[in-house]
């Protein structure tokens, strides 16, 4: 009987130690996402034009980083429509002030002041965030939908 109790105790101890030693895996990305290009598009507000058409292409190299291509078309500027494209790397981070469980793509084009933030909204959308990496407090649409 003591041998059976010892075995049960060892098995339970092993299960508990396995659970406590696991590290947090980026649940925002699955193994099916690695190497797959995801494209999101939408129009977000613009202070001095008719709107900005955004197209974001993301390709995960692993569960927390990858490459991107960002195309922004500023609609109806005084010089007509103006299109700008950037590419580079992105990383992912967990947490926003309003939602500790949110996953955020941190897109770094070239210059630190050009960093863009997008909150992952399931597999079908991204929410364009403010320059501070937090949600924009507005009733206007900042959602990009997956194509």
CSV table of N, CA and C in Angstrom, one decimal, residues 63-116:
chain,number,residue,atom,x,y,z
A,63,UNK,N,6.7,32.2,-33.9
A,63,UNK,CA,5.5,32.5,-33.1
A,63,UNK,C,5.4,33.9,-32.6
A,64,UNK,N,6.5,34.7,-32.8
A,64,UNK,CA,6.4,36.1,-32.2
A,64,UNK,C,7.1,37.1,-33.1
A,65,UNK,N,7.4,36.8,-34.3
A,65,UNK,CA,8.1,37.8,-35.2
A,65,UNK,C,7.9,37.4,-36.6
A,66,UNK,N,8.1,38.4,-37.5
A,66,UNK,CA,8.1,38.1,-38.9
A,66,UNK,C,8.3,39.3,-39.7
A,67,UNK,N,7.9,39.3,-41.0
A,67,UNK,CA,8.1,40.4,-41.9
A,67,UNK,C,6.7,41.0,-42.3
A,68,UNK,N,6.8,42.3,-42.7
A,68,UNK,CA,5.5,43.0,-43.1
A,68,UNK,C,5.8,43.8,-44.4
A,69,UNK,N,4.7,44.2,-45.0
A,69,UNK,CA,4.6,45.2,-46.0
A,69,UNK,C,3.4,46.0,-45.7
A,70,UNK,N,3.6,47.3,-45.7
A,70,UNK,CA,2.5,48.3,-45.3
A,70,UNK,C,2.4,49.3,-46.5
A,71,UNK,N,1.2,49.4,-47.0
A,71,UNK,CA,0.9,50.4,-48.1
A,71,UNK,C,-0.2,51.3,-47.6
A,72,UNK,N,0.1,52.6,-47.6
A,72,UNK,CA,-0.8,53.7,-47.2
A,72,UNK,C,-1.1,54.6,-48.3
A,73,UNK,N,-2.4,54.7,-48.7
A,73,UNK,CA,-2.8,55.7,-49.7
A,73,UNK,C,-3.6,56.8,-49.0
A,74,UNK,N,-3.1,58.0,-49.0
A,74,UNK,CA,-3.8,59.1,-48.5
A,74,UNK,C,-4.7,59.7,-49.6
A,75,UNK,N,-6.0,59.6,-49.3
A,75,UNK,CA,-7.0,59.9,-50.4
A,75,UNK,C,-7.4,61.4,-50.3
A,76,UNK,N,-7.5,62.0,-51.5
A,76,UNK,CA,-8.0,63.4,-51.6
A,76,UNK,C,-7.1,64.4,-50.9
A,77,UNK,N,-5.8,64.3,-51.0
A,77,UNK,CA,-4.9,65.4,-50.5
A,77,UNK,C,-4.9,66.5,-51.5
A,78,UNK,N,-4.3,67.6,-51.2
A,78,UNK,CA,-4.3,68.8,-52.1
A,78,UNK,C,-3.5,68.4,-53.4
A,79,UNK,N,-2.6,67.4,-53.2
A,79,UNK,CA,-1.8,67.0,-54.4
A,79,UNK,C,-2.3,65.7,-55.0
A,80,UNK,N,-3.6,65.4,-54.7
A,80,UNK,CA,-4.2,64.1,-55.2
A,80,UNK,C,-3.9,63.0,-54.2
A,81,UNK,N,-4.2,61.8,-54.6
A,81,UNK,CA,-3.9,60.6,-53.8
A,81,UNK,C,-2.4,60.4,-53.7
A,82,UNK,N,-1.9,60.1,-52.5
A,82,UNK,CA,-0.5,59.9,-52.3
A,82,UNK,C,-0.3,58.5,-51.7
A,83,UNK,N,0.5,57.6,-52.3
A,83,UNK,CA,0.7,56.3,-51.8
A,83,UNK,C,2.2,56.1,-51.4
A,84,UNK,N,2.3,55.5,-50.2
A,84,UNK,CA,3.6,55.2,-49.6
A,84,UNK,C,3.6,53.8,-49.2
A,85,UNK,N,4.8,53.1,-49.4
A,85,UNK,CA,4.9,51.7,-49.0
A,85,UNK,C,6.2,51.6,-48.1
A,86,UNK,N,6.1,50.7,-47.2
A,86,UNK,CA,7.2,50.3,-46.3
A,86,UNK,C,7.2,48.8,-46.1
A,87,UNK,N,8.4,48.3,-45.8
A,87,UNK,CA,8.5,46.9,-45.4
A,87,UNK,C,9.6,46.8,-44.4
A,88,UNK,N,9.5,45.7,-43.7
A,88,UNK,CA,10.5,45.5,-42.6
A,88,UNK,C,10.1,44.3,-41.7
A,89,UNK,N,10.4,44.4,-40.4
A,89,UNK,CA,10.1,43.3,-39.5
A,89,UNK,C,9.1,43.8,-38.5
A,90,UNK,N,8.4,42.8,-37.9
A,90,UNK,CA,7.5,43.1,-36.8
A,90,UNK,C,7.8,42.1,-35.7
A,91,UNK,N,7.3,42.5,-34.5
A,91,UNK,CA,7.3,41.6,-33.4
A,91,UNK,C,5.9,41.7,-32.8
A,92,UNK,N,5.7,40.8,-31.8
A,92,UNK,CA,4.4,40.8,-31.2
A,92,UNK,C,4.6,41.0,-29.7
A,93,UNK,N,3.6,41.7,-29.1
A,93,UNK,CA,3.7,41.8,-27.6
A,93,UNK,C,2.3,41.6,-27.1
A,94,UNK,N,2.2,41.2,-25.8
A,94,UNK,CA,0.9,41.0,-25.2
A,94,UNK,C,0.6,42.1,-24.3
A,95,UNK,N,-0.7,42.6,-24.4
A,95,UNK,CA,-1.2,43.5,-23.4
A,95,UNK,C,-1.4,45.0,-23.9
A,96,UNK,N,-2.5,45.5,-23.6
A,96,UNK,CA,-2.9,46.9,-23.8
A,96,UNK,C,-3.3,47.4,-22.4
A,97,UNK,N,-3.4,48.7,-22.3
A,97,UNK,CA,-3.9,49.3,-21.0
A,97,UNK,C,-5.3,48.8,-20.8
A,98,UNK,N,-6.1,48.7,-21.9
A,98,UNK,CA,-7.5,48.4,-21.8
A,98,UNK,C,-7.8,46.9,-21.8
A,99,UNK,N,-6.7,46.1,-22.2
A,99,UNK,CA,-6.9,44.6,-22.3
A,99,UNK,C,-5.6,43.9,-22.2
A,100,UNK,N,-5.3,43.4,-21.0
A,100,UNK,CA,-4.0,42.7,-20.7
A,100,UNK,C,-3.8,41.5,-21.6
A,101,UNK,N,-4.9,40.9,-22.1
A,101,UNK,CA,-4.8,39.7,-22.9
A,101,UNK,C,-4.7,39.9,-24.4
A,102,UNK,N,-4.7,41.2,-24.8
A,102,UNK,CA,-4.7,41.5,-26.3
A,102,UNK,C,-3.3,41.2,-26.8
A,103,UNK,N,-3.2,40.8,-28.1
A,103,UNK,CA,-2.0,40.7,-28.8
A,103,UNK,C,-1.8,41.8,-29.8
A,104,UNK,N,-0.6,42.4,-29.8
A,104,UNK,CA,-0.3,43.6,-30.7
A,104,UNK,C,0.8,43.3,-31.6
A,105,UNK,N,0.6,43.6,-32.9
A,105,UNK,CA,1.7,43.6,-33.9
A,105,UNK,C,2.4,44.9,-33.7
A,106,UNK,N,3.7,44.9,-33.5
A,106,UNK,CA,4.6,46.1,-33.5
A,106,UNK,C,5.4,46.1,-34.8
A,107,UNK,N,5.0,47.0,-35.7
A,107,UNK,CA,5.5,47.1,-37.0
A,107,UNK,C,6.6,48.2,-37.1
A,108,UNK,N,7.8,47.8,-37.5
A,108,UNK,CA,8.9,48.8,-37.5
A,108,UNK,C,9.4,49.0,-38.9
A,109,UNK,N,9.0,50.1,-39.6
A,109,UNK,CA,9.4,50.3,-41.0
A,109,UNK,C,10.9,50.6,-41.1
A,110,UNK,N,11.4,51.7,-40.6
A,110,UNK,CA,12.8,52.0,-40.7
A,110,UNK,C,13.2,52.9,-39.6
A,111,UNK,N,12.4,53.9,-39.3
A,111,UNK,CA,12.7,54.9,-38.3
A,111,UNK,C,11.8,54.6,-37.1
A,112,UNK,N,12.4,54.7,-35.9
A,112,UNK,CA,11.6,54.5,-34.7
A,112,UNK,C,10.3,55.3,-34.6
A,113,UNK,N,10.3,56.5,-35.1
A,113,UNK,CA,9.1,57.3,-35.0
A,113,UNK,C,8.0,56.9,-36.0
A,114,UNK,N,8.4,55.9,-36.9
A,114,UNK,CA,7.4,55.4,-37.8
A,114,UNK,C,6.7,54.1,-37.4
A,115,UNK,N,7.1,53.7,-36.2
A,115,UNK,CA,6.5,52.4,-35.6
A,115,UNK,C,5.0,52.5,-35.6
A,116,UNK,N,4.3,51.4,-36.1
A,116,UNK,CA,2.9,51.3,-36.1
A,116,UNK,C,2.5,50.1,-35.2
